[in-house]
Each structure stands twice: as C-alpha cells, then as structure tokens.
Short mmCIF file of C-alpha atoms and ligand atoms in Angstrom, two decimals:
data_model
loop_
_atom_site.label_atom_id
_atom_site.label_comp_id
_atom_site.label_asym_id
_atom_site.label_seq_id
_atom_site.Cartn_x
_atom_site.Cartn_y
_atom_site.Cartn_z
CA MET A 1 -0.03 0.06 0.04
CA GLU A 2 1.27 3.43 -0.91
CA MET A 3 2.15 5.58 2.36
CA GLN A 4 3.48 8.50 0.45
CA GLU A 5 1.51 11.70 0.47
CA ARG A 6 -0.36 12.40 -2.63
CA VAL A 7 -1.61 15.47 -4.01
CA VAL A 8 -5.17 15.33 -5.34
CA ILE A 9 -6.14 18.22 -7.72
CA VAL A 10 -9.97 18.72 -8.15
CA ALA A 11 -10.89 21.17 -11.08
CA ASN A 12 -13.86 21.59 -13.43
CA ARG A 13 -11.76 20.12 -16.29
CA THR A 14 -9.15 17.29 -16.60
CA PRO A 15 -6.03 18.13 -18.26
CA ALA A 16 -7.11 15.65 -21.21
CA ALA A 17 -9.68 18.29 -22.21
CA LYS A 18 -8.10 20.83 -24.44
CA SER A 19 -9.03 24.54 -24.55
CA ALA A 20 -7.50 27.99 -24.52
CA GLY A 21 -6.65 29.36 -21.04
CA GLY A 22 -7.44 27.47 -17.82
CA LEU A 23 -5.31 25.98 -15.24
CA ALA A 24 -3.92 22.89 -16.93
CA SER A 25 -0.94 24.78 -18.41
CA GLY A 26 0.17 26.09 -15.33
CA LEU A 27 0.23 22.78 -13.06
CA LEU A 28 0.59 19.87 -15.25
CA ASP A 29 4.17 19.61 -15.46
CA ALA A 30 4.92 19.93 -11.92
CA LEU A 31 2.49 17.27 -11.05
CA LYS A 32 3.97 14.64 -13.27
CA ARG A 33 6.88 14.58 -10.70
CA GLN A 34 5.18 13.60 -7.65
CA PRO A 35 2.49 11.01 -7.02
CA SER A 36 -0.70 12.85 -7.78
CA LEU A 37 -4.33 12.65 -8.93
CA TRP A 38 -6.41 14.97 -10.97
CA PHE A 39 -10.18 14.55 -10.84
CA GLY A 40 -12.62 16.55 -12.83
CA TRP A 41 -15.04 16.48 -15.70
CA SER A 42 -13.65 14.79 -19.01
CA GLY A 43 -15.28 17.17 -21.10
CA GLU A 44 -17.72 14.61 -22.36
CA LEU A 45 -21.43 15.09 -22.43
CA ARG A 46 -23.54 11.66 -22.10
CA GLU A 47 -27.19 11.37 -21.48
CA GLU A 48 -26.50 8.00 -19.59
CA ASP A 49 -23.70 6.20 -17.76
CA SER A 50 -22.52 9.36 -15.75
CA ASN A 51 -21.27 7.25 -13.01
CA THR A 52 -18.29 5.96 -14.93
CA VAL A 53 -14.87 7.11 -13.96
CA GLN A 54 -12.22 6.89 -16.76
CA LEU A 55 -8.68 6.56 -15.33
CA PHE A 56 -5.46 7.02 -17.02
CA SER A 57 -1.86 7.71 -16.05
CA ARG A 58 0.76 10.00 -17.40
CA ASN A 59 4.20 9.50 -15.53
CA ARG A 60 3.26 9.82 -11.85
CA LEU A 61 0.05 11.62 -12.42
CA THR A 62 -3.23 9.60 -12.72
CA VAL A 63 -6.24 11.44 -14.25
CA ALA A 64 -9.76 10.38 -13.27
CA ALA A 65 -12.24 11.95 -15.58
CA ILE A 66 -16.08 11.89 -15.21
CA PRO A 67 -18.68 12.70 -17.88
CA LEU A 68 -21.83 14.82 -17.26
CA THR A 69 -25.15 14.96 -18.51
CA PRO A 70 -25.97 17.80 -21.00
CA ASP A 71 -28.42 19.01 -18.66
CA ALA A 72 -26.50 18.97 -15.45
CA HIS A 73 -23.56 20.57 -17.36
CA ASN A 74 -25.56 23.27 -18.74
CA ARG A 75 -27.19 24.39 -15.24
CA TYR A 76 -24.01 24.06 -13.53
CA TYR A 77 -21.32 25.34 -16.05
CA ASN A 78 -23.29 27.51 -18.43
CA GLY A 79 -25.89 28.53 -15.92
CA PHE A 80 -24.48 29.22 -12.42
CA ALA A 81 -20.75 29.06 -12.79
CA ASN A 82 -20.40 31.23 -15.93
CA GLY A 83 -23.94 33.00 -16.04
CA VAL A 84 -23.61 34.12 -12.30
CA LEU A 85 -20.27 33.58 -10.65
CA TRP A 86 -18.03 34.57 -13.62
CA PRO A 87 -19.78 37.85 -14.43
CA ALA A 88 -20.38 38.87 -10.84
CA PHE A 89 -16.78 38.04 -9.60
CA HIS A 90 -15.55 40.15 -12.48
CA HIS A 91 -17.82 42.95 -11.37
CA ARG A 92 -20.29 42.65 -14.33
CA LEU A 93 -23.49 42.50 -12.40
CA ASP A 94 -25.41 43.64 -15.52
CA LEU A 95 -24.61 40.26 -17.29
CA MET A 96 -25.57 38.05 -14.35
CA CYS A 97 -28.40 35.83 -15.04
CA PHE A 98 -29.61 33.77 -12.08
CA SER A 99 -31.94 30.92 -11.99
CA GLU A 100 -33.03 28.76 -8.89
CA ASP A 101 -32.73 25.57 -11.25
CA ASP A 102 -29.26 26.56 -12.37
CA TYR A 103 -28.20 26.94 -8.64
CA LEU A 104 -29.57 23.64 -7.84
CA GLY A 105 -27.69 22.07 -10.75
CA TYR A 106 -24.47 23.85 -9.63
CA LEU A 107 -24.85 22.11 -6.05
CA GLU A 108 -25.81 18.84 -7.65
CA VAL A 109 -22.82 18.53 -9.80
CA ASN A 110 -20.60 19.45 -6.83
CA GLN A 111 -22.24 16.71 -4.76
CA HIS A 112 -22.14 14.21 -7.72
CA MET A 113 -18.27 14.95 -8.14
CA ALA A 114 -17.61 14.57 -4.37
CA ALA A 115 -19.45 11.24 -4.44
CA GLN A 116 -17.50 10.25 -7.55
CA LEU A 117 -14.05 11.19 -5.82
CA ARG A 118 -14.72 9.70 -2.54
CA PRO A 119 -13.65 5.88 -3.68
CA LEU A 120 -10.67 7.04 -5.31
CA LEU A 121 -9.23 8.74 -2.15
CA ARG A 122 -6.34 7.54 0.21
CA GLU A 123 -5.75 8.37 3.69
CA ARG A 124 -2.79 10.65 3.21
CA ASP A 125 -4.05 12.61 0.37
CA LEU A 126 -3.91 16.36 0.42
CA ILE A 127 -6.80 17.91 -1.62
CA TRP A 128 -6.41 21.04 -3.65
CA VAL A 129 -9.67 22.31 -5.19
CA HIS A 130 -9.48 24.87 -7.99
CA ASP A 131 -11.85 27.72 -8.98
CA TYR A 132 -15.31 29.28 -8.89
CA HIS A 133 -17.12 26.00 -10.39
CA LEU A 134 -16.33 24.37 -7.33
CA LEU A 135 -17.05 26.76 -4.12
CA PRO A 136 -19.46 24.30 -2.25
CA PHE A 137 -17.25 21.21 -2.98
CA ALA A 138 -15.68 20.96 0.39
CA GLY A 139 -18.94 20.99 2.36
CA MET A 140 -20.19 18.19 -0.08
CA CYS A 141 -17.04 16.08 0.78
CA ARG A 142 -17.43 16.75 4.57
CA GLN A 143 -21.07 15.48 4.29
CA LEU A 144 -19.81 12.13 2.89
CA GLY A 145 -17.24 11.58 5.60
CA ILE A 146 -14.28 12.75 3.67
CA THR A 147 -11.88 14.13 6.28
CA GLN A 148 -8.62 14.70 4.33
CA ARG A 149 -7.25 18.25 4.43
CA MET A 150 -8.67 20.22 1.74
CA GLY A 151 -7.73 23.82 0.30
CA PHE A 152 -9.15 25.92 -2.43
CA PHE A 153 -7.66 28.32 -4.82
CA LEU A 154 -9.72 30.88 -6.44
CA HIS A 155 -7.96 31.97 -9.87
CA ILE A 156 -10.39 34.70 -10.74
CA PRO A 157 -10.77 38.03 -8.65
CA PHE A 158 -13.09 38.02 -5.63
CA PRO A 159 -15.60 40.85 -5.64
CA VAL A 160 -15.66 43.96 -3.34
CA PRO A 161 -18.38 43.41 -0.69
CA CYS A 162 -20.91 46.05 -2.18
CA VAL A 163 -20.89 44.00 -5.57
CA ALA A 164 -20.62 40.42 -3.93
CA GLN A 165 -23.88 41.01 -1.98
CA ALA A 166 -25.86 41.31 -5.02
CA ILE A 167 -25.01 37.50 -5.87
CA PRO A 168 -28.10 35.55 -5.17
CA ARG A 169 -27.26 33.07 -2.21
CA ILE A 170 -23.97 34.46 -1.56
CA ASP A 171 -24.40 33.66 2.16
CA GLU A 172 -24.58 29.92 1.44
CA LEU A 173 -21.63 30.33 -0.84
CA LEU A 174 -19.82 32.05 1.83
CA ASP A 175 -20.54 29.27 4.36
CA ALA A 176 -19.53 26.69 1.87
CA MET A 177 -16.20 28.31 1.19
CA CYS A 178 -15.47 28.37 4.94
CA ASP A 179 -15.60 24.35 4.92
CA TYR A 180 -12.22 24.51 3.33
CA ASP A 181 -9.10 24.28 5.32
CA LEU A 182 -7.11 26.97 3.63
CA LEU A 183 -8.48 29.54 0.93
CA GLY A 184 -5.91 30.97 -1.57
CA PHE A 185 -6.41 34.19 -3.52
CA GLN A 186 -4.31 35.77 -6.33
CA THR A 187 -3.77 39.07 -4.64
CA GLU A 188 -4.15 40.73 -1.39
CA ASP A 189 -7.18 42.82 -2.62
CA ASP A 190 -8.97 39.68 -3.37
CA ARG A 191 -8.29 37.99 0.00
CA SER A 192 -9.23 41.12 1.91
CA ALA A 193 -12.53 41.49 -0.13
CA PHE A 194 -13.64 37.85 0.87
CA VAL A 195 -12.56 38.52 4.71
CA ALA A 196 -14.69 41.72 4.77
CA LEU A 197 -17.68 40.21 3.22
CA CYS A 198 -17.61 37.45 5.74
CA ARG A 199 -17.06 39.79 8.66
CA GLU A 200 -20.02 41.94 7.33
CA ARG A 201 -22.53 39.18 6.40
CA ARG A 202 -21.57 35.97 8.51
CA PRO A 203 -19.92 37.61 11.71
CA GLU A 204 -20.50 34.26 13.50
CA ILE A 205 -18.72 31.97 11.21
CA ARG A 206 -15.16 30.75 11.83
CA LEU A 207 -12.99 31.74 9.11
CA PRO A 208 -10.59 29.21 7.55
CA THR A 209 -6.90 30.28 7.03
CA THR A 210 -6.60 32.57 4.05
CA GLY A 211 -3.43 33.58 2.07
CA VAL A 212 -2.22 35.07 -1.12
CA TYR A 213 -0.62 33.17 -3.86
CA PRO A 214 -0.17 35.02 -6.99
CA ILE A 215 0.21 32.24 -9.71
CA GLY A 216 3.37 32.26 -11.85
CA VAL A 217 4.96 30.83 -14.80
CA ASP A 218 8.12 28.79 -15.62
CA PRO A 219 10.09 31.79 -16.97
CA HIS A 220 13.33 29.71 -18.11
CA GLU A 221 11.15 27.12 -19.94
CA LEU A 222 9.09 29.94 -21.71
CA GLN A 223 12.25 31.63 -22.67
CA ARG A 224 13.59 28.53 -24.29
CA GLU A 225 10.30 28.11 -26.14
CA ALA A 226 10.28 31.64 -27.48
CA GLU A 227 14.00 31.24 -28.73
CA ALA A 228 12.73 28.57 -31.12
CA ALA A 229 12.61 29.46 -34.79
CA PRO A 230 9.07 30.92 -35.38
CA LEU A 231 6.65 29.14 -37.65
CA VAL A 232 5.43 32.45 -38.78
CA GLU A 233 7.35 35.89 -39.12
CA LEU A 234 4.56 38.39 -38.36
CA TRP A 235 6.58 41.39 -39.26
CA PRO A 236 9.55 40.56 -41.36
CA GLU A 237 12.35 43.16 -41.31
CA ASP A 238 12.07 44.26 -44.98
CA ASP A 239 8.25 44.77 -44.46
CA HIS A 240 8.36 48.59 -44.15
CA HIS A 241 9.69 48.39 -40.58
CA ILE A 242 6.28 47.59 -39.09
CA GLN A 243 6.22 47.59 -35.37
CA GLY A 244 4.07 44.86 -33.97
CA ILE A 245 1.59 45.05 -31.11
CA LEU A 246 0.33 41.56 -30.05
CA SER A 247 -2.68 40.71 -27.91
CA VAL A 248 -3.66 37.06 -27.02
CA ASP A 249 -6.75 36.20 -25.09
CA ARG A 250 -9.69 34.03 -24.68
CA LEU A 251 -12.70 35.75 -26.26
CA ASP A 252 -14.09 36.95 -23.05
CA TYR A 253 -16.05 40.04 -22.08
CA THR A 254 -13.53 40.60 -18.99
CA LYS A 255 -10.61 40.88 -21.34
CA GLY A 256 -11.34 44.40 -22.59
CA LEU A 257 -11.01 43.63 -26.44
CA PRO A 258 -13.71 46.14 -27.75
CA GLU A 259 -12.21 48.83 -25.33
CA ARG A 260 -8.75 47.96 -26.78
CA PHE A 261 -9.81 48.14 -30.41
CA LYS A 262 -11.21 51.59 -29.74
CA ALA A 263 -8.06 52.80 -28.07
CA TYR A 264 -6.18 51.30 -31.10
CA ALA A 265 -8.44 53.17 -33.50
CA LEU A 266 -7.78 56.40 -31.43
CA LEU A 267 -3.93 55.89 -31.74
CA LEU A 268 -4.41 55.57 -35.55
CA GLU A 269 -6.53 58.79 -35.71
CA GLU A 270 -4.19 60.77 -33.70
CA HIS A 271 -0.97 59.58 -35.12
CA PRO A 272 -1.11 59.46 -38.80
CA GLU A 273 2.75 59.22 -38.85
CA LEU A 274 2.26 55.77 -37.56
CA HIS A 275 0.40 54.69 -40.52
CA GLY A 276 2.13 51.92 -42.46
CA HIS A 277 4.48 51.44 -39.45
CA VAL A 278 2.23 49.79 -36.93
CA GLN A 279 0.13 46.76 -36.87
CA LEU A 280 -1.88 45.31 -34.09
CA VAL A 281 -2.48 41.26 -34.15
CA GLN A 282 -5.17 40.16 -31.93
CA ILE A 283 -5.56 36.36 -31.35
CA ALA A 284 -8.88 35.65 -29.72
CA PRO A 285 -10.43 31.96 -29.93
CA PRO A 286 -13.89 31.92 -29.03
CA SER A 287 -14.83 30.43 -25.76
CA ARG A 288 -18.05 29.62 -23.70
CA THR A 289 -19.89 29.99 -26.96
CA ASP A 290 -23.19 28.54 -25.33
CA VAL A 291 -23.37 31.65 -23.13
CA PRO A 292 -25.30 34.32 -24.94
CA ALA A 293 -23.01 37.37 -23.92
CA TYR A 294 -20.01 35.87 -25.65
CA ALA A 295 -21.79 35.63 -28.91
CA GLU A 296 -22.77 39.20 -28.58
CA LEU A 297 -19.20 40.16 -27.75
CA ARG A 298 -18.02 38.45 -30.95
CA ARG A 299 -20.21 40.29 -33.16
CA GLU A 300 -19.21 43.56 -31.77
CA LEU A 301 -15.42 42.78 -32.15
CA THR A 302 -15.88 41.76 -35.71
CA ALA A 303 -17.67 44.82 -36.54
CA LEU A 304 -15.00 46.96 -34.75
CA ALA A 305 -12.19 45.30 -36.74
CA GLY A 306 -14.01 45.83 -40.07
CA GLN A 307 -14.39 49.43 -39.15
CA ILE A 308 -10.79 49.82 -38.17
CA LEU A 309 -9.60 48.05 -41.49
CA GLY A 310 -11.94 50.04 -43.49
CA ARG A 311 -11.04 53.61 -42.22
CA HIS A 312 -7.49 53.28 -41.74
CA GLY A 313 -6.14 50.26 -44.12
CA ASP A 314 -4.97 50.71 -47.61
CA LEU A 315 -3.87 48.41 -50.43
CA GLU A 316 -0.25 48.10 -49.02
CA TRP A 317 -0.88 48.21 -45.26
CA GLN A 318 -3.47 46.26 -42.79
CA PRO A 319 -3.58 48.20 -39.49
CA LEU A 320 -4.97 44.99 -37.78
CA ARG A 321 -5.16 41.30 -37.93
CA TYR A 322 -7.73 39.46 -36.04
CA VAL A 323 -7.30 35.73 -35.66
CA GLU A 324 -9.89 33.40 -34.08
CA ARG A 325 -8.00 30.37 -34.60
CA GLN A 326 -6.32 28.78 -31.44
CA HIS A 327 -2.70 28.12 -31.44
CA ASP A 328 -0.77 26.33 -28.75
CA ARG A 329 1.73 27.93 -26.22
CA ALA A 330 4.91 26.66 -28.05
CA MET A 331 3.60 28.46 -31.34
CA LEU A 332 2.73 31.57 -29.38
CA MET A 333 6.13 32.13 -27.44
CA PRO A 334 8.14 33.03 -30.46
CA LEU A 335 5.43 35.45 -31.75
CA TYR A 336 5.44 37.28 -28.32
CA ARG A 337 9.10 37.86 -28.99
CA GLN A 338 8.54 39.41 -32.29
CA ALA A 339 6.02 41.85 -30.67
CA ARG A 340 7.53 45.42 -29.92
CA VAL A 341 4.49 45.90 -27.59
CA GLY A 342 2.47 43.18 -25.49
CA LEU A 343 -1.01 44.74 -25.16
CA VAL A 344 -2.79 43.27 -22.19
CA THR A 345 -5.82 45.32 -21.09
CA PRO A 346 -8.40 43.23 -19.15
CA LEU A 347 -11.29 45.19 -17.50
CA LYS A 348 -10.79 42.74 -14.54
CA ASP A 349 -8.49 39.61 -14.23
CA GLY A 350 -7.46 37.39 -11.47
CA MET A 351 -3.83 37.41 -12.67
CA ASN A 352 -3.38 37.24 -16.49
CA LEU A 353 -0.71 34.77 -17.42
CA VAL A 354 -0.38 36.12 -20.91
CA ALA A 355 1.25 39.20 -19.42
CA LYS A 356 3.88 37.02 -17.70
CA GLU A 357 4.36 34.87 -20.82
CA TYR A 358 4.96 38.08 -22.92
CA VAL A 359 7.70 39.02 -20.55
CA ALA A 360 9.30 35.74 -20.25
CA ALA A 361 9.45 35.43 -24.18
CA GLN A 362 11.45 38.83 -24.58
CA ASP A 363 14.94 38.81 -26.01
CA PRO A 364 16.92 40.42 -22.85
CA ASP A 365 18.89 42.45 -25.14
CA ASP A 366 16.18 44.11 -27.06
CA PRO A 367 12.97 43.42 -25.21
CA GLY A 368 9.42 44.71 -26.10
CA VAL A 369 7.44 46.68 -23.67
CA LEU A 370 4.39 45.44 -21.81
CA VAL A 371 1.24 47.63 -21.73
CA LEU A 372 -0.77 46.37 -18.79
CA SER A 373 -4.17 46.92 -17.18
CA ARG A 374 -4.33 48.11 -13.66
CA PHE A 375 -7.12 45.70 -13.11
CA ALA A 376 -5.07 42.55 -13.81
CA GLY A 377 -3.73 40.76 -10.82
CA ALA A 378 -0.53 40.76 -12.61
CA ALA A 379 -0.30 44.50 -12.09
CA SER A 380 0.34 44.00 -8.44
CA GLN A 381 3.66 42.42 -9.52
CA LEU A 382 4.93 43.78 -12.75
CA ASP A 383 5.94 47.26 -12.00
CA GLY A 384 8.12 47.37 -15.11
CA ALA A 385 5.01 47.51 -17.25
CA LEU A 386 3.12 50.84 -18.39
CA LEU A 387 0.03 50.55 -16.29
CA VAL A 388 -3.10 51.65 -17.74
CA ASN A 389 -6.91 52.15 -17.14
CA PRO A 390 -8.38 50.02 -19.77
CA HIS A 391 -11.57 52.13 -19.91
CA ASP A 392 -9.86 55.28 -21.00
CA PRO A 393 -8.96 54.97 -24.67
CA GLY A 394 -6.49 58.08 -24.57
CA GLU A 395 -4.54 56.53 -21.86
CA VAL A 396 -4.17 53.24 -23.57
CA ALA A 397 -3.38 54.94 -27.01
CA GLU A 398 -0.71 57.12 -25.14
CA ALA A 399 0.91 54.19 -23.43
CA MET A 400 0.94 52.40 -26.95
CA ARG A 401 2.46 55.44 -28.47
CA GLN A 402 5.08 55.61 -25.53
CA ALA A 403 5.93 51.77 -25.92
CA LEU A 404 6.37 52.10 -29.46
CA SER A 405 9.04 54.83 -29.33
CA MET A 406 10.79 53.85 -26.02
CA SER A 407 14.60 53.70 -25.76
CA ARG A 408 16.21 50.27 -25.80
CA GLU A 409 17.99 51.30 -22.58
CA GLU A 410 14.58 51.84 -20.75
CA ARG A 411 12.93 48.87 -22.28
CA ARG A 412 15.93 46.70 -21.04
CA ALA A 413 15.65 48.15 -17.37
CA ARG A 414 12.04 47.64 -17.17
CA TYR A 415 12.45 44.00 -18.44
CA ARG A 416 14.94 43.14 -15.98
CA ARG A 417 12.61 44.24 -13.14
CA MET A 418 9.95 42.18 -14.47
CA TRP A 419 12.19 39.29 -15.17
CA GLU A 420 13.25 39.12 -11.72
CA VAL A 421 9.66 39.16 -10.51
CA LEU A 422 8.84 36.13 -12.87
CA CYS A 423 11.81 34.16 -11.52
CA ALA A 424 11.19 34.95 -7.72
CA SER A 425 7.48 33.95 -7.92
CA ASP A 426 7.29 31.19 -10.40
CA ILE A 427 4.85 28.33 -10.90
CA ASN A 428 6.81 25.76 -8.98
CA GLY A 429 7.12 28.35 -5.99
CA TRP A 430 3.36 29.02 -6.30
CA ARG A 431 2.65 25.27 -6.08
CA THR A 432 5.16 24.25 -3.18
CA ARG A 433 4.24 27.35 -1.11
CA TYR A 434 0.46 26.74 -1.27
CA LEU A 435 0.98 22.97 -0.63
CA LYS A 436 3.27 23.60 2.43
CA ASP A 437 0.68 26.03 3.88
CA LEU A 438 -2.11 23.65 3.28
CA ARG A 439 -0.08 20.82 5.29
CA ALA A 440 0.75 23.22 7.98
CA VAL A 441 -2.85 24.70 8.61
CA GLN A 442 -3.94 24.13 12.08
CA GLY A 443 -7.38 25.66 12.07
CA SER A 444 -6.16 29.12 12.63
CA SER A 445 -8.16 32.03 10.96
CA GLU A 446 -5.24 34.39 10.80
CA PRO A 447 -3.97 35.21 7.21
CA LEU A 448 -0.72 33.65 6.35
CA ALA A 449 2.07 36.15 5.93
CA THR A 450 2.68 35.69 2.12
CA PRO A 451 4.67 37.89 -0.33
CA LEU A 452 2.65 39.69 -2.70
CA SER A 453 5.39 40.01 -5.14
CA ALA A 454 9.23 39.19 -5.47
P1 LIG B 501 -7.82 32.82 -18.15
O1 LIG B 501 -8.86 33.73 -18.07
O2 LIG B 501 -7.95 31.91 -19.20
O3 LIG B 501 -7.58 32.02 -16.92
P2 LIG B 501 -5.08 33.94 -18.65
O4 LIG B 501 -4.34 33.90 -17.39
O5 LIG B 501 -4.75 35.14 -19.44
O6 LIG B 501 -6.59 33.88 -18.51
O7 LIG B 501 -4.56 32.53 -19.46
C1 LIG B 501 -4.35 31.40 -18.89
C2 LIG B 501 -3.69 30.44 -20.11
O8 LIG B 501 -4.33 30.40 -21.30
C3 LIG B 501 -2.16 31.09 -20.30
O9 LIG B 501 -1.25 30.10 -20.42
C4 LIG B 501 -2.33 31.52 -21.74
O10 LIG B 501 -1.25 31.54 -22.72
C5 LIG B 501 -3.55 30.67 -22.35
N1 LIG B 501 -4.40 31.51 -23.39
C6 LIG B 501 -5.00 32.61 -23.31
N2 LIG B 501 -5.45 33.10 -24.33
C7 LIG B 501 -5.01 32.14 -25.19
C8 LIG B 501 -5.07 32.08 -26.76
N3 LIG B 501 -5.78 32.94 -27.30
N4 LIG B 501 -4.61 31.13 -27.44
C9 LIG B 501 -3.84 30.09 -26.65
N5 LIG B 501 -3.72 30.17 -25.57
C10 LIG B 501 -4.06 31.16 -24.65
C11 LIG B 501 -8.07 32.08 -15.57
C12 LIG B 501 -7.98 33.53 -14.80
C13 LIG B 501 -6.78 34.35 -14.91
C14 LIG B 501 -5.59 33.69 -14.25
C15 LIG B 501 -5.56 32.08 -14.81
C16 LIG B 501 -4.64 31.30 -14.06
O11 LIG B 501 -9.16 34.39 -15.49
O12 LIG B 501 -6.89 35.50 -14.28
O13 LIG B 501 -4.37 34.30 -14.65
O14 LIG B 501 -6.84 31.47 -14.74
O15 LIG B 501 -4.90 31.45 -12.69
#
C-alpha cells in the first residue's frame, strides 16, 4: 500500500480536455513529478452512464475523468458558474443571469463530483480544489465523511463586498467556502474583499486560514520556447519596418477587447505618422460559445475590426489582423518575442498569465514593452509595465505610443525588473508554497504572511 503523500487536484476540467486558457497549462508539468491524482469533468457530455470514471496515467500523475449529462452541465457550468459567478466576480452584475434551477444544478454537480471522488481517495491525500466552479465542494465532501485536508484556490478575482452582496445565495456560498481548511487568492485585494464580506454578512462564522498566492509561470522554460525558430514571421524586417503590437486572449468580455480596439483606433486617428508602420495582431479564440454574452461580444468585435480596417487600411498596409484560430503555447511564444508591444488590457482579471508569458518571451537584449491593465492581478507584481486604465482609450493609446518609441535602455531596465519578479514567484514556488501552507494549517483563521511580489 502506498504510504507517500499524494496531491489530489480537483478542477472543473481534467487536463485531457483541450481549450485555451485555464489551469492545466500552469500545473501539469509539476504534477508529473510527484504522486498525484487529477479529478474533474472529462469534457464529455453523455445522457447516461454518468457514473463511469475514466482513469489514465501520465508519469506519476493519474487522471480520473467523469462525464456529465448535458442538462447537469448546462445548469452547473453555463448557468450558474458562467452565468452568475464569472460575471459577478468580475464586477459585471449587468451580465449576471440567475435561476434557481441553475443554482440547484450547480450544487448537484458539486455533490456528484464529491461522491465520485470519494472511492478514489487515500488516507494521506492532500486535496487541492480549483476555482469558482467548485465553491461548495468541500462541504459536499465533509457530508460524505471525507476528512482529508482540503484547500481551495480562486483563480479569478473576489468581488468587493458591495458587488458581492448582489449575488443570489452569497451567504450560502460563503458558508460553503469556509468548509475548506485553506483559501488561496491571487492578490491581497481579493483576500481582503473575501474576509471583509464574511465579517459583514457572517460575523458568527469561523473563517478558515486565508493566504495570497499569485500564480506564476516557468520563465526559463518559456524563454527557451520563445527562442525557437518561429513558424510565422509576423513582421519581417523588410516589410516597411512595421512595429508589432500583440494581444492574445480567450474571447471573453472581461478581457477588454472592444475597449482595446477603440484605443487602437484612437492611436491611428491621432498619429497618422504611424500609418504603415504599426500593426496590431489580436489572437482571440472564442470560448463559452453557449453563453449569450459571448456571442454578442464576438459580433461587436468583428464589427470594430471591420471599421478599423476600412477606415485606416489601404492596399499596402493592414493596421489590424484579427485571428480566431487557436494556437498552442509553443507556437505563441516566438510570436510574443517578435512584438514590440504586448498589449494586455483586461477590465478585470485574476492574474493574467499572458502578461507574464509575454515578458518571459522577450529578448533580454532588445525586449518589447508590456502595456498592462491596472485591473489585472499581474499589475500588483509587474511594475516594469506601463500600467493603464483600460476604460480610458486616450490613456491606452498614449501608452502604446510611448511603448513604440521607448529607448532600448529603458526597455531593458523595465524588462529586467519584471524578469526578476517572474523568477522569484514562478509556478513551482506557487505550487510548493500553497501545498506547504495547506499541510501546515492548524485551524487558525489568521492570514498567512505571504509575499505579494518578488
Ligand atoms: P484565463 O482567463 O484563461 O485564466 P489567462 O491567465 O490570461 O486567462 O490565460 C491562462 C492560459 O491560457 C495562459 O497560459 C495563456 O497563454 C493561455 N491562453 C490565453 N489565451 C490564449 C489564446 N488565445 N490561445 C492560446 N492560449 C491562450 C484564469 C483567470 C486568470 C488567471 C488564470 C490562471 O481568469 O486571471 O491568470 O486563470 O490562474
């Protein structure tokens, strides 16, 4: 019998399921090195037989994947997780669409997942649950007699109390979150918003230990990937010396894409001298296409792209390339390295790993400039970026202009500061620090003293 500690990851999706974004890209490599189990939805929708667990192993990682019925998935994932929690946690109450039935579906799937996980568990397991799909998971596990230590990490922001109070059933959700032994957040703002809300609405409840764990990347590995010969040269040297601006996102209303296109249009309007010498490449594969707000966003963005091309483009120069096709990370890294500007302007974002990947990809000798939204968690760490308010097109356009004309010396100095942060808070440190704290929790409700940046 295996007596070694095993880390059990529980997340909405198992790593077998491929999609842009998400958790898998950050955790997977590390988990292959220690005994671990990853449990979650397989990505399969099946009318029947939803009690089957598919198991497969990759090195020391075992993946346990379950299917869901279309109805359960629709209520849990599209309905409550992405129709209520995702918009509200990103301060978009206007897009929140609550139904009692969806909420019950959300609870049912959490309960179903807890029941499916139970027979797979071992005594010495350390359970690490991820993200807003699984807020009530710990409570469901405890009801089933699962006693192993259980921590939770929220990848997205936690809303400020005046916004959070508008979420239907927020008190039940807070109570459920307090069933975890450790709650991890991306930034101190998120952690303190959660604690303030609990104090206000549930003063009698005992808070679990909370901590701040800004998720990182593997900067050396990304740098290696970025040095590979690019499959595409986006801006060849002889092509009129075009300076490239690159944005890479999941197509999501939190990422600020229409606002970004408007800022770029303003830059072109105010700086005709840039015509023929600059190009924005936006890569944005659609996501969550079953949720209505995403289809609307896609229409808006396509219309804005057409306006920019029609108004400013000519037979020789296209000011914008807008690509919906998905590319994997190894293909993207050399593209980041070619861009003079990395434009990352979410309206609200838990961390935003694209910002960190862009920095990691740069040539240290001739790096590009990161233009970053103040409202991305990454802004609390990457002080070498040009920080902007993504709602202010003038400010974003001015930051782009500044980035395009910044001296090499200043670009290098800013890059060095950010590279040091990436190395000091990388993905391995994130994982080991969280798990160390989870092992150590004694039931104290004090926040852990965790550094916010380097
Ligand atoms: P996401 O909202 O998906 O993740 P982000 O952090 O930007 O956002 O991206 C996660 C990963 O997906 C990155 O490795 C990135 O390269 C990849 N990705 C994004 N867009 C892509 C594209 N167009 N093509 C290919 N790959 C793409 C959530 C939270 C974030 C938080 C992460 C991790 O919303 O705030 O940073 O989890 O905690």
